[in-house]
Amino acid sequence: MDLFDLDAIQKTNDRIKELEGLIKKYQKSYYNGEAEISDSEFDALWDELKALDPKNSILQKVGADSGNFEKIHHVMPMGSQEKAANPEQFLEWASRHAYDEYLVEYKLDGASLELQYEHGRFVRAVTRGDGSIGDDISANAVKMNGVLSEIKCDGQLLDFTGGVRGEVIMTHEVHKTYFPDKANCRNAANGLMKRKDGKGSEYLKLIVYDALETSGKSFFKDEEEKIFWLSKCGFNTVKLVICRSAEKVIKYREKVMEDRKTSIEYDIDGLVVKERHINLEDASRNRPDRQIAFKFSLEEAVSVLRQVEWSRNGATYTPVAIFDEVELNGTKVQRASLANPDTMRSLGVKIGSHVVVVKRGEIIPKIEGVVPGHTEGLTDIVFPEKCEVCGTKLVDDGSRLYCPQKTCPKRVLHQLLKYQQILDIRDFGETLITSLFNDGKLRSISDIYALTEEKLVPYFLNDQSIGAEKKSLGAEKVYNSIQNHRKVKLATFIAAFDIEGIGESSAEKLVQAGFDTLEKMLSATQEQIAGVYGFADIMAKNIAEGLAENAEEMKYLTENSIITIESTAGGVFSGKSFCFTGELKTMKRSDAELIVKNNGGSVKSSVTKDLSYLVTNDTSSGSSKNQKAAKLGIPVINEEEFLALTGGKESI
């Protein structure tokens, strides 16, 4: 372990302590009806602490109530649930809990309350508190809709002794009519139920979802019967749906995400998924394992697809969905990627479909699913058939829709611009490249190196200046910049040819996998590329075809010594990858990235599990990249530490 790993550990420990303090603070305000942050913001803190320190004692506790009421022990456990924030996390849980059927209930966004009964008669109502002891708010609870003074069935008092658990909620209508000054229904409900004078409790409603009989009598045999029994006794009960697979749970969640906007009278923030069997041992834990809260997220929304545009990028036509505006993580969104033809077909998406839009981490918005049940007025999406530039019939191979004509002007210009961008040829910008292309001076990458100062002068001086034999500093600068980029790393050279699916990071993976010469790269088969970790069959196919298509020019450039492929073997950053975020003080980010490449390393645009270092001068910030790095245990270093890692080899 080197110095920087030790620094990273210290910073992680500091962050853990900071998170502990924040969670304690916000739990206290939440359980006293004065929540300072949203559920999603609290969940983000909780998830970060869980990632950094899974066994932290804070994660095994819930909050505590105020000291305004008598303290009472619960009859039934009232711990916290495990949670999944997205379908991927839910499927991971479901892989460990493969039930024949999943019982799914709304996760009510209110305040937990336990009603205690003796021989069928109400005794007291106790808040959640710390999970074992809560506040006795019986005087307020009896005013609420849904709190029964007696448990009866068919007019007969039942000899039930134990607890009934539910959630105190405020309906949207009550909030709008009587408490519009409150931030949300949950905060309003939490505040009213704990008022000393009891005022306002009559506006609240209790919806129940659990019961425990403590004297040995049996009133229900499984979770479904429990809800049916509670309903028959006259309680307001949570909606229950049975799904036969984990995938159907995800589909149901998509539907509920849409329904909650218009047809559910109170707030819910997810679903509770459990097994049919009543598992008292699991329920007694601080965080039961055999059920999970499958939460909604601010990173997901449901909208209606209105049209599809086809974005042209080089040879590829990418479908872009246009839908009714939604808000994701505080940003208004109307456009999202549909990826490729196969994705569209597998989703079954049509114009008019109700779609699930997601935006997670630093990924651009995309369409993840179609909400079932909406079939009226749908129309098929029209695919373009011919290239808009050269008129060639487009190829739909499932993974992409593209123009197969290598000499298509749009493709050629895109490749030239990509080459300049990847090699970072200064002063040889898009405007100049486009002008040279339009004038027929550039038709291939090889043509870049055939440019002379004389050919470039007309693009910097007018006819009068040329006639006066004035020297063009601009033409000289561009020419020299091109000449300074005749030595390149193999991964950079490959990525610069604008091959579908291969950037510098993926090219570097191929180099590190043993394809470390141009000859080996060009002779690699689709199967060999697919055998490298992180390369799926479709991606491997695109890369193999792209290498074959560009092989002739690649060989021409190298065999004629126009380009020299530099070896990075033994570089101080060999096998390591870096991601830069935020502003650097002593250099441009492009220069820092070039230092990495020149020393055998690779640069990533986002934080992934195989990243070696995240470089930022704000190492303690709560940015999404910093948070993700902390979750994945990736060292976060500043600019000074980065430069120290070079060992003095900072040349660019």
XYZ file of C-alpha atoms in Angstrom:
652
model
C 0.000 0.000 0.000
C 1.514 3.331 -1.027
C 1.266 6.783 0.527
C -1.707 7.782 -1.565
C -3.669 4.694 -0.502
C -3.101 5.700 3.132
C -4.298 9.211 2.371
C -7.370 7.792 0.674
C -8.123 5.609 3.718
C -7.860 8.624 6.037
C -10.181 10.631 3.803
C -12.632 7.728 3.724
C -12.606 7.521 7.532
C -13.214 11.261 7.753
C -16.144 10.943 5.373
C -17.621 8.086 7.418
C -17.572 10.249 10.551
C -19.156 13.116 8.638
C -21.915 10.837 7.331
C -22.603 9.451 10.827
C -23.143 12.985 12.123
C -25.396 13.987 9.234
C -27.547 10.854 9.480
C -28.017 11.282 13.247
C -28.965 14.918 12.752
C -31.485 14.280 9.976
C -32.983 11.235 11.718
C -33.680 13.359 14.779
C -35.426 16.069 12.761
C -37.367 13.467 10.739
C -38.776 11.625 13.740
C -39.818 14.887 15.347
C -41.797 15.992 12.296
C -39.319 18.623 11.141
C -37.515 16.868 8.279
C -34.756 19.117 6.873
C -34.009 17.154 3.689
C -35.953 14.955 1.261
C -36.111 11.169 1.500
C -33.970 10.828 -1.628
C -31.263 13.066 -0.158
C -31.315 11.104 3.117
C -31.174 7.815 1.176
C -28.102 9.054 -0.721
C -26.293 9.679 2.590
C -27.405 6.291 3.934
C -26.281 4.466 0.763
C -22.901 6.193 0.790
C -22.260 5.190 4.415
C -23.393 1.643 3.630
C -20.930 1.476 0.731
C -18.044 2.833 2.807
C -18.760 0.956 6.054
C -21.447 -1.773 5.657
C -21.261 -2.809 9.337
C -21.517 0.686 10.784
C -23.711 0.672 13.903
C -25.670 3.696 12.638
C -27.098 1.496 9.886
C -28.623 -0.822 12.475
C -30.575 1.933 14.224
C -33.576 4.090 13.515
C -34.206 7.532 14.970
C -35.770 8.483 18.277
C -38.771 10.570 19.216
C -38.854 13.676 21.360
C -39.246 13.662 25.115
C -42.765 15.115 25.063
C -44.648 11.818 25.581
C -44.524 8.746 27.808
C -42.188 6.064 26.471
C -43.700 2.654 25.654
C -42.148 -0.605 24.434
C -43.392 -1.969 21.115
C -45.310 -5.198 20.848
C -43.845 -5.961 17.429
C -40.423 -5.053 15.989
C -40.312 -1.745 14.103
C -36.874 -1.771 12.488
C -35.771 -0.428 9.115
C -35.954 -2.284 5.816
C -33.291 -3.145 3.317
C -33.843 -1.103 0.181
C -33.194 -1.161 -3.532
C -32.955 2.174 -5.323
C -33.263 0.807 -8.868
C -34.132 -2.372 -10.804
C -30.525 -3.576 -10.858
C -30.278 -3.519 -7.056
C -33.675 -5.215 -6.729
C -32.695 -8.013 -9.119
C -29.502 -8.541 -7.132
C -31.620 -8.992 -3.968
C -34.107 -11.208 -5.811
C -31.273 -13.450 -7.016
C -30.699 -14.302 -3.340
C -34.423 -14.547 -2.561
C -35.961 -16.587 -5.369
C -39.584 -16.870 -4.193
C -42.296 -18.600 -6.249
C -44.288 -15.409 -5.826
C -43.596 -11.948 -4.491
C -46.198 -10.132 -2.388
C -45.951 -6.449 -3.248
C -47.428 -3.575 -1.232
C -47.258 0.196 -1.525
C -44.485 1.717 0.587
C -46.412 4.463 2.351
C -44.667 7.795 2.791
C -45.903 8.752 6.236
C -45.106 8.064 9.898
C -45.108 4.574 11.421
C -47.513 3.826 14.256
C -48.260 0.707 16.298
C -51.719 0.129 17.748
C -51.711 -2.131 20.794
C -54.782 -4.219 21.691
C -55.740 -6.458 24.597
C -58.563 -8.950 24.061
C -59.703 -6.968 21.055
C -59.841 -3.557 22.742
C -57.550 -0.627 21.938
C -55.016 0.136 24.677
C -52.516 2.595 23.219
C -50.786 3.901 20.097
C -46.981 4.032 19.992
C -44.736 5.803 17.458
C -41.729 4.146 15.866
C -39.155 5.836 18.086
C -35.844 3.981 18.122
C -37.374 0.731 16.866
C -37.966 -0.711 20.355
C -39.458 2.165 22.342
C -41.659 4.974 21.075
C -43.976 7.772 22.227
C -47.477 7.044 23.509
C -49.704 9.315 21.385
C -52.957 7.467 22.107
C -54.943 10.648 22.782
C -54.130 11.906 19.293
C -54.435 8.540 17.551
C -58.053 7.915 18.568
C -59.077 10.968 16.517
C -57.528 9.565 13.333
C -59.457 7.875 10.556
C -58.723 4.144 10.690
C -57.830 3.731 14.377
C -60.359 1.220 15.740
C -61.372 1.180 19.384
C -62.279 -2.506 19.070
C -61.381 -5.290 16.673
C -64.586 -6.955 15.507
C -65.509 -9.368 12.753
C -69.123 -9.867 11.693
C -70.171 -7.782 14.683
C -68.341 -9.996 17.213
C -65.454 -8.747 19.388
C -62.328 -10.765 18.642
C -60.016 -11.966 21.399
C -56.957 -10.434 19.756
C -54.027 -9.401 21.943
C -51.000 -7.909 20.196
C -50.100 -5.132 17.807
C -51.262 -3.717 14.500
C -48.762 -1.665 12.528
C -49.530 1.010 9.995
C -48.571 4.358 8.565
C -50.111 7.705 9.474
C -50.656 9.656 6.271
C -52.243 12.861 5.077
C -54.104 12.725 1.772
C -53.275 15.107 -1.053
C -56.717 16.682 -0.805
C -56.391 17.409 2.926
C -52.919 18.860 2.407
C -54.113 21.090 -0.409
C -57.218 22.262 1.463
C -56.003 22.717 5.032
C -52.198 22.649 5.174
C -50.781 24.146 1.949
C -48.119 25.935 4.009
C -46.493 22.608 4.915
C -43.701 21.355 2.637
C -45.344 17.984 2.018
C -47.938 15.547 3.326
C -45.490 13.502 5.378
C -44.063 16.467 7.278
C -47.561 17.766 7.961
C -48.753 14.372 9.246
C -45.679 13.881 11.403
C -46.103 17.270 13.027
C -49.835 16.938 13.725
C -49.716 13.446 15.237
C -47.259 14.624 17.923
C -48.925 17.856 18.963
C -49.412 18.038 22.724
C -52.844 19.596 22.322
C -53.907 16.992 19.748
C -55.212 19.592 17.305
C -55.362 18.439 13.701
C -55.136 14.693 14.310
C -58.664 14.309 12.905
C -57.250 15.204 9.475
C -54.952 12.167 9.520
C -55.532 8.643 8.282
C -53.978 5.344 9.373
C -53.371 2.661 6.750
C -52.230 -0.673 8.183
C -50.106 -3.474 6.725
C -48.983 -5.742 9.583
C -50.267 -7.470 12.715
C -48.841 -9.726 15.427
C -50.899 -11.774 17.892
C -48.944 -12.376 21.119
C -51.153 -14.727 23.129
C -50.878 -17.747 20.845
C -54.127 -17.428 18.899
C -54.118 -17.749 15.111
C -56.130 -15.370 12.939
C -54.195 -15.710 9.649
C -51.637 -18.113 8.215
C -49.699 -16.011 5.703
C -49.071 -12.409 4.607
C -51.952 -12.314 2.122
C -54.450 -13.645 4.673
C -53.143 -11.088 7.163
C -54.091 -8.159 4.893
C -57.467 -9.773 4.141
C -58.147 -10.257 7.884
C -57.193 -6.661 8.729
C -59.498 -5.395 5.989
C -62.372 -7.603 7.150
C -61.962 -6.213 10.666
C -62.519 -2.704 9.311
C -58.980 -1.311 9.084
C -57.788 0.755 6.136
C -55.296 -1.602 4.507
C -52.446 -1.157 2.052
C -52.955 -2.380 -1.518
C -51.469 -5.844 -2.118
C -50.514 -7.347 -5.501
C -48.954 -10.749 -6.165
C -46.214 -10.992 -8.830
C -44.957 -14.344 -10.103
C -41.419 -13.181 -10.930
C -38.909 -10.459 -10.101
C -39.279 -9.066 -13.618
C -43.036 -8.684 -13.092
C -42.335 -6.768 -9.876
C -40.249 -4.321 -11.930
C -43.054 -3.944 -14.494
C -45.593 -3.356 -11.723
C -43.321 -0.716 -10.209
C -43.241 1.100 -13.554
C -47.038 1.129 -13.638
C -47.317 2.398 -10.053
C -44.782 5.141 -10.761
C -47.244 6.467 -13.313
C -50.432 5.821 -11.302
C -49.199 7.651 -8.221
C -49.371 10.971 -10.084
C -53.120 10.832 -10.595
C -54.913 7.878 -9.034
C -53.389 7.375 -5.567
C -54.754 9.748 -2.944
C -51.666 9.756 -0.743
C -47.895 9.733 -1.134
C -45.954 6.520 -1.656
C -42.208 6.390 -2.240
C -41.801 2.822 -3.442
C -42.975 -0.748 -2.953
C -42.438 -3.283 -0.194
C -41.657 -6.746 -1.585
C -41.913 -9.808 0.656
C -42.532 -13.544 0.642
C -45.916 -15.142 1.388
C -44.645 -16.941 4.506
C -44.827 -14.989 7.785
C -41.225 -15.016 8.985
C -41.208 -13.791 12.590
C -37.508 -14.502 13.086
C -36.566 -12.286 10.149
C -39.035 -9.587 11.205
C -37.416 -9.393 14.653
C -34.106 -8.199 13.179
C -33.143 -4.531 13.084
C -33.097 -4.780 9.282
C -35.101 -7.776 8.018
C -33.427 -9.514 5.078
C -36.308 -11.433 3.483
C -38.254 -8.350 2.466
C -37.086 -5.187 0.771
C -38.218 -1.626 0.080
C -38.040 -1.192 -3.695
C -37.964 2.598 -3.776
C -38.815 5.096 -6.448
C -36.073 7.495 -7.432
C -35.746 11.083 -8.520
C -33.644 9.600 -11.320
C -36.730 7.945 -12.864
C -39.961 9.280 -14.313
C -42.811 8.194 -16.581
C -43.711 10.187 -19.689
C -45.377 9.817 -23.104
C -43.261 9.340 -26.238
C -44.258 11.894 -28.884
C -41.676 11.364 -31.643
C -38.281 9.863 -32.491
C -35.464 11.801 -34.111
C -32.486 10.086 -35.722
C -29.197 11.675 -34.687
C -26.421 11.271 -37.281
C -22.949 10.745 -35.818
C -20.470 9.633 -38.464
C -21.905 6.503 -40.040
C -24.404 5.705 -37.286
C -28.017 6.820 -36.981
C -28.999 6.870 -33.282
C -32.681 7.042 -32.246
C -33.491 9.871 -29.811
C -36.837 9.882 -28.002
C -38.787 13.127 -27.639
C -41.375 12.981 -24.839
C -43.456 15.158 -22.544
C -41.197 17.101 -20.192
C -40.329 15.433 -16.868
C -38.008 16.342 -14.018
C -35.067 14.096 -13.137
C -32.833 15.069 -10.220
C -33.937 18.678 -10.493
C -33.344 18.887 -14.261
C -36.149 19.219 -16.816
C -35.760 16.576 -19.524
C -37.531 16.028 -22.867
C -35.007 13.931 -24.814
C -33.409 10.551 -24.147
C -31.487 7.893 -26.028
C -33.208 4.799 -27.388
C -29.753 3.270 -28.020
C -30.279 1.227 -31.196
C -32.862 -0.674 -33.288
C -32.654 -3.872 -31.217
C -33.274 -1.932 -27.997
C -36.334 -0.274 -29.534
C -37.708 -3.614 -30.702
C -37.100 -5.350 -27.371
C -38.844 -2.505 -25.523
C -41.795 -2.625 -27.920
C -41.839 1.166 -27.915
C -44.157 3.115 -30.220
C -45.208 6.718 -30.665
C -47.688 7.337 -27.832
C -46.176 4.716 -25.501
C -45.931 5.542 -21.810
C -42.219 5.129 -21.146
C -39.899 4.998 -18.129
C -37.129 7.582 -18.452
C -34.009 7.145 -16.319
C -30.910 9.177 -15.586
C -28.498 7.505 -13.217
C -25.110 8.784 -12.162
C -23.469 10.600 -15.063
C -25.294 8.635 -17.767
C -27.400 10.667 -20.195
C -31.153 10.034 -19.990
C -32.397 6.880 -21.674
C -35.672 4.988 -22.111
C -35.589 1.922 -19.876
C -39.063 0.461 -20.218
C -42.620 0.734 -21.485
C -45.483 0.900 -18.996
C -47.972 -1.871 -19.836
C -51.677 -1.289 -20.376
C -51.569 1.678 -22.780
C -52.428 0.443 -26.276
C -54.787 3.010 -27.789
C -53.594 5.470 -30.423
C -50.106 3.972 -30.788
C -48.225 4.273 -34.088
C -45.061 2.582 -35.306
C -41.747 4.424 -35.309
C -40.492 5.116 -38.840
C -36.881 4.110 -39.534
C -34.827 6.062 -42.112
C -33.974 3.880 -45.123
C -31.297 5.838 -46.996
C -28.274 7.884 -45.969
C -29.283 11.530 -45.994
C -25.883 12.505 -47.468
C -24.876 9.905 -50.058
C -28.186 8.121 -50.621
C -26.796 4.654 -49.822
C -29.282 2.149 -48.375
C -28.782 2.013 -44.613
C -27.864 -1.259 -42.901
C -29.865 -2.346 -39.837
C -27.812 -5.033 -38.105
C -29.769 -4.731 -34.864
C -27.016 -3.216 -32.780
C -26.965 -0.120 -34.992
C -28.403 1.533 -38.073
C -25.624 2.889 -40.267
C -24.408 3.979 -43.687
C -22.064 1.259 -45.057
C -20.474 3.511 -47.702
C -16.889 4.179 -46.550
C -16.544 7.119 -48.948
C -19.721 8.824 -47.705
C -18.701 12.501 -47.260
C -20.365 12.667 -43.840
C -18.396 9.625 -42.646
C -15.084 10.891 -44.017
C -15.432 14.357 -42.451
C -16.477 12.862 -39.121
C -13.397 10.610 -39.121
C -11.095 13.550 -39.889
C -12.560 15.560 -37.007
C -12.305 12.557 -34.689
C -8.641 12.067 -35.605
C -7.835 15.678 -34.777
C -9.761 15.462 -31.502
C -8.127 12.250 -30.270
C -4.590 13.310 -31.192
C -5.321 16.828 -29.892
C -3.630 18.564 -32.835
C -3.685 22.153 -31.584
C -4.900 24.970 -33.886
C -6.080 22.435 -36.496
C -9.707 23.038 -35.621
C -13.101 22.007 -36.969
C -13.567 25.112 -39.160
C -10.228 24.660 -40.922
C -10.703 20.904 -41.382
C -14.185 21.419 -42.811
C -12.956 24.080 -45.230
C -10.090 21.870 -46.440
C -12.524 18.962 -46.830
C -15.042 21.029 -48.803
C -12.239 22.216 -51.105
C -11.099 18.654 -51.777
C -7.760 19.069 -49.972
C -8.612 16.484 -47.293
C -10.157 13.135 -48.189
C -8.354 10.819 -45.775
C -6.256 10.843 -42.621
C -3.147 10.410 -44.771
C -3.970 13.726 -46.470
C -3.492 15.522 -43.140
C 0.219 14.724 -43.221
C 0.484 15.779 -46.873
C -0.511 19.338 -46.008
C 2.216 21.934 -46.461
C 2.461 25.514 -45.280
C 1.816 26.624 -48.871
C -1.447 24.652 -49.006
C -2.549 26.134 -45.675
C -1.666 29.796 -46.368
C -4.870 30.600 -48.379
C -6.917 29.680 -45.303
C -5.157 32.351 -43.238
C -4.285 35.170 -45.684
C -6.303 36.919 -48.379
C -5.125 37.206 -51.990
C -3.604 40.641 -51.410
C -1.484 39.430 -48.494
C -0.410 36.356 -50.432
C 0.566 38.586 -53.387
C 2.690 40.679 -51.067
C 4.422 37.440 -50.030
C 3.482 37.896 -46.405
C 4.309 34.991 -44.135
C 1.354 33.287 -42.418
C 2.094 32.547 -38.787
C -1.209 30.688 -38.570
C -0.323 28.312 -41.425
C 3.110 27.729 -39.916
C 1.608 27.005 -36.509
C -0.857 24.441 -37.864
C 1.802 22.763 -40.008
C 4.185 22.440 -37.055
C 1.415 21.111 -34.829
C 0.628 18.383 -37.378
C 4.315 17.437 -37.642
C 4.504 17.159 -33.843
C 1.867 14.419 -33.931
C 3.680 11.799 -35.960
C 4.480 9.688 -32.879
C 1.435 8.234 -31.132
C 0.527 5.437 -28.763
C -1.177 2.411 -30.309
C -4.413 2.859 -28.332
C -4.584 6.521 -29.370
C -3.932 5.659 -33.023
C -6.691 3.016 -33.089
C -9.228 5.229 -31.306
C -8.551 8.115 -33.694
C -9.967 6.178 -36.665
C -13.544 6.687 -35.429
C -14.435 2.991 -35.246
C -17.865 2.309 -33.741
C -17.570 1.273 -30.090
C -13.866 1.840 -29.526
C -12.408 4.821 -27.687
C -9.023 5.222 -26.076
C -10.007 3.362 -22.898
C -11.358 0.337 -24.750
C -8.402 0.374 -27.172
C -6.061 0.432 -24.175
C -7.845 -2.630 -22.748
C -7.120 -4.483 -25.984
C -3.467 -3.427 -25.818
C -3.198 -4.638 -22.220
C -4.896 -7.906 -23.228
C -1.977 -8.699 -25.529
C -2.907 -6.968 -28.785
C 0.033 -4.639 -28.252
C 1.193 -4.143 -31.856
C -0.709 -2.905 -34.888
C -0.198 -6.276 -36.567
C -1.759 -8.126 -33.640
C -4.613 -5.618 -33.458
C -5.448 -5.910 -37.160
C -5.286 -9.726 -37.124
C -7.531 -10.052 -34.050
C -10.755 -11.947 -34.756
C -14.185 -11.043 -33.448
C -14.062 -14.046 -31.110
C -10.672 -13.003 -29.701
C -11.848 -9.454 -29.059
C -15.046 -10.726 -27.419
C -12.855 -12.806 -25.096
C -11.382 -9.657 -23.541
C -13.131 -8.599 -20.337
C -15.668 -5.849 -20.988
C -16.145 -6.580 -24.703
C -19.515 -8.087 -25.644
C -20.155 -9.861 -28.957
C -21.832 -6.886 -30.638
C -19.064 -4.506 -29.630
C -16.426 -7.023 -30.750
C -18.134 -7.377 -34.129
C -18.168 -3.611 -34.705
C -14.506 -3.302 -33.724
C -13.348 -6.222 -35.885
C -15.222 -4.842 -38.903
C -13.956 -1.307 -38.277
C -10.329 -2.447 -38.009
C -10.661 -4.408 -41.242
C -12.212 -1.415 -43.024
C -9.367 0.916 -41.982
C -6.491 -1.583 -42.125
C -5.167 -0.408 -45.488
C -4.745 3.210 -44.401
C -3.385 2.255 -40.974
C -0.698 0.146 -42.651
C 0.071 2.865 -45.205
C 0.661 5.430 -42.444
C 2.934 3.165 -40.387
C 4.785 1.293 -43.132
C 5.724 4.556 -44.823
C 6.945 6.069 -41.517
C 4.326 8.794 -41.667
C 3.228 7.636 -38.218
C 5.404 5.918 -35.611
C 3.674 3.799 -33.003
C 5.282 4.427 -29.617
C 5.554 1.728 -27.008
C 4.215 2.500 -23.525
C 5.586 -0.664 -21.955
C 7.190 0.091 -18.613
C 5.623 3.539 -18.295
C 4.979 4.689 -14.725
C 1.230 4.618 -15.421
C 1.234 1.357 -17.360
C -1.895 -0.599 -16.470
C -3.405 2.339 -14.540
C -6.353 4.544 -15.431
C -7.259 8.086 -14.356
C -10.384 10.209 -14.367
C -10.104 13.989 -13.958
C -12.884 16.167 -12.552
C -13.019 19.854 -11.690
C -10.498 22.575 -12.491
C -6.754 21.979 -12.411
C -4.407 24.739 -11.206
C -1.102 24.207 -12.974
C -2.198 22.844 -16.368
C -5.107 22.242 -18.684
C -7.006 19.001 -18.252
C -5.995 17.966 -21.785
C -2.331 18.332 -20.774
C -2.862 16.203 -17.675
C -4.556 13.530 -19.763
C -1.646 13.605 -22.205
C 0.771 13.047 -19.311
C -1.181 9.913 -18.406
C -1.140 8.595 -21.980
C 2.537 9.388 -22.516
C 3.366 7.402 -19.387
C 1.451 4.314 -20.468
C -1.840 4.962 -18.650
C -5.382 5.463 -19.888
C -7.951 8.188 -19.271
C -11.626 7.611 -18.442
C -14.450 10.115 -18.596
C -16.374 8.544 -15.717
C -15.802 6.607 -12.500
C -15.955 2.839 -13.027
C -14.954 -0.076 -10.812
C -11.677 -0.629 -12.706
C -10.540 3.006 -12.354
C -7.173 3.423 -10.602
C -7.453 7.083 -9.456
C -9.922 9.956 -9.460
C -8.024 13.261 -9.666
C -9.665 16.410 -8.264
C -8.548 19.446 -6.291
C -11.761 19.205 -4.248
C -11.255 15.768 -2.731
C -13.829 16.258 0.031
C -16.716 17.450 -2.147
C -19.982 15.554 -2.386
C -19.927 15.438 -6.194
C -21.352 12.374 -7.908
C -17.876 11.298 -9.057
C -16.424 11.639 -5.555
C -19.335 9.711 -4.065
C -19.047 6.917 -6.603
C -15.293 6.669 -6.081
C -15.872 6.392 -2.324
C -18.439 3.624 -2.836
C -16.076 1.675 -5.079
C -13.026 2.233 -2.847
C -11.138 4.137 -5.551
C -8.388 6.507 -4.285
C -9.241 10.189 -4.737
C -6.085 12.303 -5.140
C -5.423 15.966 -5.822
C -3.333 17.553 -8.558
C -0.159 17.700 -6.479
C -0.422 14.014 -5.605
C -1.058 13.167 -9.252
C 2.104 14.967 -10.359
C 4.070 13.213 -7.619
C 2.960 9.873 -9.057
C 4.675 10.697 -12.358
C 8.053 10.550 -10.655
C 9.113 13.669 -12.508
C 8.069 12.325 -15.921
C 5.611 15.077 -16.726
C 6.450 15.721 -20.364
C 3.601 16.274 -22.748
